[in-house]
XYZ file of C-alpha atoms in Angstrom:
443
model
C 242.898 157.028 11.054
C 239.878 155.912 9.129
C 237.990 153.299 10.674
C 236.802 150.368 8.233
C 234.799 147.533 7.886
C 238.000 144.976 8.784
C 238.885 146.548 12.323
C 238.132 145.045 15.690
C 235.318 147.512 16.970
C 235.931 148.526 21.410
C 232.774 150.654 22.185
C 234.337 153.710 21.350
C 235.218 152.521 17.737
C 231.282 151.477 17.024
C 229.985 154.785 18.372
C 232.601 156.467 16.515
C 231.826 154.238 13.034
C 227.706 154.145 13.712
C 228.017 158.133 15.535
C 227.622 159.900 11.665
C 224.670 157.755 10.647
C 222.681 158.210 13.733
C 223.348 162.066 13.174
C 222.103 161.357 9.204
C 218.960 159.900 10.460
C 218.065 162.419 12.911
C 218.363 165.074 10.170
C 216.918 163.117 7.801
C 213.753 163.353 10.578
C 214.371 167.035 10.472
C 212.427 167.021 6.961
C 209.103 166.666 8.853
C 210.054 167.829 12.054
C 210.795 171.505 10.326
C 207.997 171.165 7.841
C 205.194 170.444 10.734
C 207.192 173.278 12.543
C 206.527 175.837 10.114
C 203.340 174.630 8.738
C 201.038 174.405 12.248
C 203.487 177.995 12.578
C 202.907 179.770 9.307
C 199.907 178.011 7.987
C 197.777 176.212 10.762
C 196.520 173.017 11.665
C 194.682 172.064 9.076
C 197.554 172.819 7.057
C 199.323 170.523 9.491
C 196.775 167.181 9.730
C 196.933 167.490 5.588
C 200.261 167.139 5.440
C 200.378 164.129 8.065
C 197.708 162.179 6.213
C 199.347 162.663 3.059
C 203.221 162.537 4.622
C 202.339 158.075 4.850
C 201.193 157.775 0.889
C 204.643 159.085 0.214
C 206.446 156.865 2.400
C 204.474 153.784 1.207
C 206.020 155.281 -2.608
C 209.516 155.362 -1.024
C 209.516 152.494 0.587
C 211.524 150.672 -2.336
C 214.896 152.618 -1.716
C 214.514 151.774 1.614
C 214.614 148.011 0.193
C 216.289 147.993 -2.276
C 219.085 150.002 0.039
C 219.591 148.480 3.347
C 219.366 144.461 1.412
C 221.694 145.411 -0.762
C 224.405 147.182 1.345
C 224.019 143.537 3.109
C 225.008 141.904 0.670
C 227.166 144.022 -0.855
C 229.123 144.516 2.497
C 229.547 141.026 2.678
C 230.570 140.645 -0.614
C 233.359 142.816 0.546
C 233.802 140.393 3.007
C 234.260 137.576 0.419
C 237.170 139.947 -1.069
C 235.689 140.297 -4.015
C 235.425 144.104 -3.815
C 234.932 144.974 -7.977
C 231.777 142.707 -7.808
C 230.571 144.855 -4.581
C 231.168 148.040 -7.116
C 228.822 145.711 -9.807
C 226.647 145.191 -7.843
C 226.341 148.627 -5.859
C 225.838 150.123 -9.311
C 222.827 147.879 -10.253
C 221.176 148.675 -7.064
C 221.610 152.505 -7.675
C 220.094 152.524 -11.590
C 217.740 149.674 -10.173
C 216.327 152.665 -7.103
C 216.381 155.060 -10.492
C 213.957 153.596 -12.571
C 211.696 152.592 -10.267
C 211.279 155.287 -8.321
C 210.883 157.915 -12.091
C 208.296 154.750 -12.453
C 206.869 154.831 -9.115
C 206.741 158.772 -8.982
C 204.626 159.368 -12.115
C 202.216 156.848 -11.029
C 201.469 157.922 -8.226
C 200.878 161.903 -9.351
C 197.943 160.562 -11.648
C 196.092 159.088 -8.396
C 196.670 161.947 -6.037
C 193.051 162.959 -5.288
C 191.170 158.734 -5.494
C 194.928 158.699 -2.529
C 194.072 161.103 -0.457
C 190.132 159.844 0.193
C 191.237 156.906 0.552
C 194.002 157.481 3.287
C 190.945 159.672 5.221
C 190.660 163.468 4.156
C 188.458 165.308 4.839
C 186.568 168.422 2.602
C 187.994 170.922 5.344
C 191.730 169.114 4.408
C 191.172 168.501 0.760
C 193.101 171.504 -1.137
C 195.631 171.314 0.829
C 196.337 167.082 1.373
C 196.200 167.771 -2.787
C 198.943 170.592 -2.739
C 201.213 168.701 -0.427
C 201.015 165.073 -2.135
C 201.206 166.313 -6.033
C 204.677 167.608 -5.042
C 205.852 165.256 -2.223
C 204.300 162.254 -4.554
C 206.006 163.479 -7.752
C 209.265 163.798 -6.124
C 209.719 160.604 -4.477
C 212.335 159.402 -6.952
C 214.838 161.952 -4.806
C 214.080 160.402 -1.555
C 214.703 157.261 -2.919
C 217.641 157.449 -3.872
C 218.791 160.135 -1.026
C 217.601 156.785 1.580
C 219.554 154.467 0.158
C 222.697 156.319 -0.680
C 222.550 156.807 2.539
C 222.990 153.423 3.575
C 226.003 153.049 0.949
C 227.741 156.178 1.827
C 227.713 153.567 5.750
C 229.354 150.819 3.297
C 231.415 152.380 1.604
C 233.660 153.372 5.029
C 232.298 157.083 4.065
C 229.637 157.775 6.659
C 231.278 160.977 7.257
C 230.223 162.020 3.841
C 227.159 160.825 3.843
C 226.323 163.312 7.321
C 227.484 166.487 5.113
C 225.212 165.860 2.238
C 222.422 165.156 4.930
C 223.423 168.403 6.897
C 223.499 170.063 3.587
C 219.384 168.363 2.559
C 218.696 169.430 6.244
C 220.007 173.139 6.407
C 218.527 173.212 2.302
C 215.077 172.353 3.880
C 215.301 174.527 6.586
C 215.826 177.524 4.827
C 213.277 176.681 1.525
C 210.490 176.228 4.258
C 210.855 178.823 5.528
C 210.492 181.056 2.016
C 208.469 179.045 0.419
C 205.766 179.626 3.611
C 207.235 183.030 4.873
C 207.529 186.121 2.949
C 206.776 184.114 -0.373
C 202.911 182.778 1.037
C 203.353 179.408 -0.954
C 201.332 177.892 1.906
C 201.598 173.932 2.376
C 202.628 173.624 -1.327
C 206.087 175.789 0.247
C 207.212 172.329 2.950
C 206.197 169.620 0.316
C 208.764 171.897 -2.328
C 210.672 172.615 0.327
C 210.847 168.802 1.238
C 211.198 167.797 -2.666
C 214.404 170.217 -3.444
C 216.164 168.666 -0.376
C 215.435 165.728 -1.387
C 217.653 166.355 -4.272
C 220.837 167.087 -2.534
C 220.381 163.961 -0.399
C 219.981 161.908 -4.041
C 221.145 163.244 -7.093
C 224.885 164.712 -6.032
C 226.191 161.649 -4.827
C 225.817 160.398 -8.274
C 228.294 162.745 -8.925
C 230.066 161.522 -5.827
C 230.603 158.066 -6.550
C 231.539 158.570 -10.317
C 234.899 160.035 -9.852
C 238.105 158.437 -8.199
C 236.410 156.317 -4.908
C 237.617 157.875 -2.083
C 236.050 155.130 -0.234
C 235.544 150.960 -0.857
C 232.870 151.457 -3.463
C 231.934 153.060 -6.738
C 230.049 153.696 -9.843
C 231.363 151.577 -12.514
C 230.311 149.491 -15.569
C 227.684 146.300 -14.926
C 224.780 144.516 -15.741
C 221.449 142.966 -14.711
C 222.226 139.858 -11.821
C 219.165 139.033 -11.606
C 220.246 136.611 -8.133
C 221.921 139.355 -6.537
C 218.810 141.556 -7.579
C 216.399 139.560 -6.128
C 218.923 138.384 -2.957
C 219.127 142.508 -2.489
C 215.340 142.709 -2.780
C 214.045 139.541 0.020
C 217.030 140.754 1.730
C 215.702 144.168 2.374
C 212.072 142.772 3.113
C 212.047 143.778 6.167
C 212.572 147.802 5.953
C 210.035 147.506 2.832
C 207.329 145.707 5.522
C 208.549 148.364 8.051
C 208.136 151.401 5.562
C 205.044 150.142 4.063
C 202.964 148.558 7.720
C 204.447 151.921 9.651
C 202.493 154.019 6.539
C 199.461 152.313 6.436
C 199.261 152.087 10.666
C 199.999 155.552 10.278
C 197.077 156.023 7.928
C 194.891 153.840 10.334
C 195.198 156.098 13.855
C 193.690 158.921 11.534
C 190.994 157.299 10.971
C 190.914 156.902 14.430
C 190.878 160.193 15.363
C 189.491 162.029 12.940
C 186.350 159.480 14.295
C 187.202 160.198 17.957
C 188.033 163.645 17.483
C 188.106 164.983 13.918
C 191.194 167.169 12.854
C 192.096 168.304 16.358
C 193.136 164.972 17.213
C 195.480 164.130 13.696
C 196.942 167.273 14.804
C 198.369 165.903 17.922
C 199.244 163.139 16.516
C 200.931 164.756 14.000
C 203.551 166.532 16.316
C 203.387 163.432 18.415
C 204.576 161.488 15.137
C 207.451 163.976 14.173
C 209.021 163.945 17.459
C 208.868 160.421 16.726
C 211.191 160.414 13.763
C 213.420 162.238 15.659
C 214.113 159.768 18.732
C 213.377 156.405 16.598
C 215.972 157.756 14.102
C 218.795 157.207 17.006
C 217.685 153.159 16.637
C 217.738 153.089 12.948
C 220.912 155.213 12.242
C 222.924 153.473 14.553
C 221.454 149.959 13.130
C 222.368 152.039 9.557
C 225.306 151.932 10.806
C 226.218 148.731 12.711
C 224.836 146.695 10.054
C 227.660 146.661 6.987
C 229.979 145.921 10.194
C 228.063 142.649 10.902
C 227.443 141.861 7.181
C 231.690 141.799 6.311
C 232.040 139.924 9.669
C 229.465 137.453 8.866
C 230.830 137.246 5.205
C 234.705 136.874 6.878
C 233.327 134.442 9.066
C 234.970 136.390 12.138
C 232.362 134.254 14.994
C 234.377 136.059 17.674
C 234.095 139.778 16.273
C 230.220 138.944 15.497
C 229.998 138.247 19.452
C 231.433 140.756 20.830
C 229.642 143.605 18.331
C 225.728 142.356 19.429
C 227.106 142.578 23.351
C 228.021 145.510 22.706
C 225.318 147.012 20.546
C 222.760 145.073 22.755
C 224.342 147.791 25.846
C 224.216 150.524 24.069
C 220.309 150.039 22.781
C 219.781 149.499 26.474
C 220.878 152.706 27.536
C 219.650 154.258 24.955
C 216.508 153.126 25.314
C 216.047 154.374 29.522
C 217.982 157.677 28.855
C 215.418 158.417 25.342
C 212.160 157.702 27.644
C 213.720 160.937 29.977
C 213.536 163.305 28.086
C 211.016 162.110 26.080
C 208.966 163.013 29.546
C 210.835 165.458 30.146
C 210.742 167.765 26.887
C 206.662 166.635 26.025
C 205.599 170.634 26.911
C 208.390 172.813 24.971
C 208.101 170.661 22.476
C 203.871 170.440 22.185
C 204.379 174.222 22.649
C 206.582 174.838 20.327
C 204.561 173.074 17.574
C 200.704 174.513 18.440
C 201.667 176.547 21.453
C 198.999 178.803 19.846
C 196.201 176.239 20.446
C 196.244 175.542 24.333
C 193.178 173.267 24.337
C 195.456 171.435 21.060
C 198.942 171.936 23.465
C 197.374 170.022 26.645
C 196.120 166.634 24.352
C 199.404 166.707 22.734
C 201.420 166.592 25.866
C 198.985 163.828 27.709
C 199.335 161.940 24.794
C 203.319 162.211 23.952
C 203.803 161.634 28.129
C 202.028 158.253 27.381
C 203.027 157.377 23.798
C 207.135 158.216 25.157
C 207.234 155.296 27.169
C 207.567 153.054 24.007
C 210.924 153.786 23.768
C 211.964 151.706 26.587
C 211.397 148.825 24.361
C 211.168 149.634 20.760
C 215.159 149.731 19.821
C 214.845 146.253 20.424
C 212.742 145.446 17.930
C 214.293 147.943 15.293
C 217.705 146.864 16.254
C 217.296 143.066 15.884
C 214.875 143.666 12.337
C 218.067 145.475 11.466
C 220.671 142.871 13.199
C 219.419 140.016 10.699
C 219.209 142.322 7.452
C 222.922 142.671 8.253
C 223.504 138.471 8.339
C 221.409 138.250 4.931
C 217.954 136.609 6.338
C 215.161 138.922 5.514
C 213.303 136.069 6.175
C 213.802 136.342 9.618
C 214.135 140.585 9.365
C 210.581 140.716 7.874
C 208.781 138.961 10.073
C 210.083 141.330 13.596
C 209.090 144.149 11.248
C 205.630 143.232 9.960
C 204.786 142.098 13.924
C 205.967 145.029 15.547
C 204.751 147.655 13.033
C 201.959 145.684 11.370
C 200.631 143.565 13.381
C 200.873 144.184 16.630
C 200.227 148.219 16.533
C 197.126 147.657 13.516
C 195.188 145.202 16.985
C 196.393 147.402 19.465
C 195.107 150.934 18.198
C 192.085 148.846 16.512
C 191.592 147.041 20.286
C 192.710 148.845 23.066
C 189.970 152.816 21.998
C 187.051 150.426 22.456
C 188.547 150.051 25.959
C 190.317 152.720 27.397
C 189.406 155.765 24.565
C 191.953 158.603 23.370
C 194.242 156.691 25.747
C 193.752 154.056 23.943
C 195.089 155.495 20.930
C 198.486 156.340 22.805
C 198.797 152.954 24.543
C 198.867 151.132 21.693
C 201.918 152.079 20.552
C 203.872 151.961 23.686
C 201.913 147.899 24.245
C 203.223 147.154 20.260
C 205.987 148.032 20.399
C 206.545 146.086 24.190
C 205.820 143.123 21.785
C 207.536 143.438 18.879
C 210.690 143.490 21.659
C 209.708 140.373 22.744
C 208.829 138.944 19.424
C 212.956 140.157 18.990
C 214.011 138.556 21.618
C 212.654 135.066 20.872
C 213.774 135.064 17.105
C 217.721 136.030 18.596
C 217.420 133.568 20.860
C 216.169 131.010 18.197
C 219.150 131.694 15.901
C 221.832 132.283 17.887
C 222.913 128.559 17.166
C 223.363 128.898 13.311
C 225.087 132.678 13.230
C 227.110 132.086 16.635
C 226.488 135.697 17.962
C 225.826 134.542 21.121
C-alpha cells in the first residue's frame, strides 16, 4: 500500500518513505564520484584537480534549483495539508517554469565567462585547458541540472519517491556508461566526463517534465498556472537555506582549493578531490533523509497535527544519531580502499589522501544534525532560521576554520577544518531547535 503524507509514521514507515530519497541522493552523488574515478584513472591527477576546481562553479550556478525546489516543495506540501490540492498543482507548475527559465538564462551567462571564472577560482596554467574543456560543457548544461534537483524534491511531495528513485537510477547508469565510452574508447579526455554528466542530467531533468504532464499517478501534476508573486517570493525565502548551503559549500570548496594550491600544489587539490567525492555519497544519506522527511513535516505542520509533528521529529533525531556513529566507523574502515580506487597509481598521493580522510571522517559525527536542522526549518516554512544554520555551518565556520587552523597545524589543519566547523554547526542547530520549540511544538 502506498504511503501518504497524511499517514501516521512509525520508524519503519518513516524509513520506507525516506529510503528512495536517500538512495536517490546517493545516485545523484555518483555523477561526481564516477567522474572522479574515470578522470583520475583514465586521464590523470591534473585532470582530477581541474574537475574539482570547476565543479563548485557549476554548483553555484545550479544553486537556484536547490532553492526553488526545496523552498517550493515545502509551500506545495503545506498547501496540500490545508486541503487546497488544485492550488498546490498551480504552485508546482509555476515553480518548474521559473526553474527552467532561470536555468537557461544562467547557463548562457556562465558560458560567456568560463575562462575568467576558471582563473578566479584558482586554475593554474597547468590546469587551464582541462578546466575550460570541463567547465564549458558543465556550465552550459546547468539548466537541466537545476530541473533535476527540483524534480527530485517534488517527486517526494507528490508521494512518488520510488518514481523519483527510478529516474535517478536511470540517470546514474547513463552517466557511468557514457563516462566509460567518452573517456575510454572515444578518448575525449576530461570533456568526456562533462558530456557524460550533462547528458545524464538530461534524463533526470527533462523526462520528468513529460511524466508530470500526463494524467497524474501521484498527488501533483503540471497544469495551467499564472505567476503567483507572493508564493514565488516565499519559495525563494524559504529555500534560501539550500541556496546558502550550496553557494557556501561551493565558495568554501574554492577556498580549500586555493589553500591547498598554496601549501602543497596540485597534489593537495587532488587529495581533497577524492575526499569530496566520497563525502558527496556520505552526506547524501543525511540530505536524502532530510529531503524525504521534509514534505511529511510540511504536511502535518499545515494540517495542524502537533502530535504527529513531535513523533516525526523525535524519530528523525534517533535515526540521525545512529546513522552518524555508523558513518564514522564506515568511513574509517573504507579510507584506504577508496583512496586506492581513486589514486592507487600514485603512492605519495594515496598516503596523503588516506591520512587526510581519516581525520576528515570524524566530521560525520555531527554534520547530520546541522543538515537535518536546516532542512527541518525549511519544512516548517521558516527560511530565515534554516538559512542561518546553513550560513553558519557551511560558510562562516568552515571558512573561518580553513583560514585559522592551517596556521597552527599545517596541512592537518585543512582536514580538521571541516570537523571543527561541523561540530560548531551542530551546536548552533541544536540551540536554534531548542529556541523555537514552543512556537512549533515539536518537543
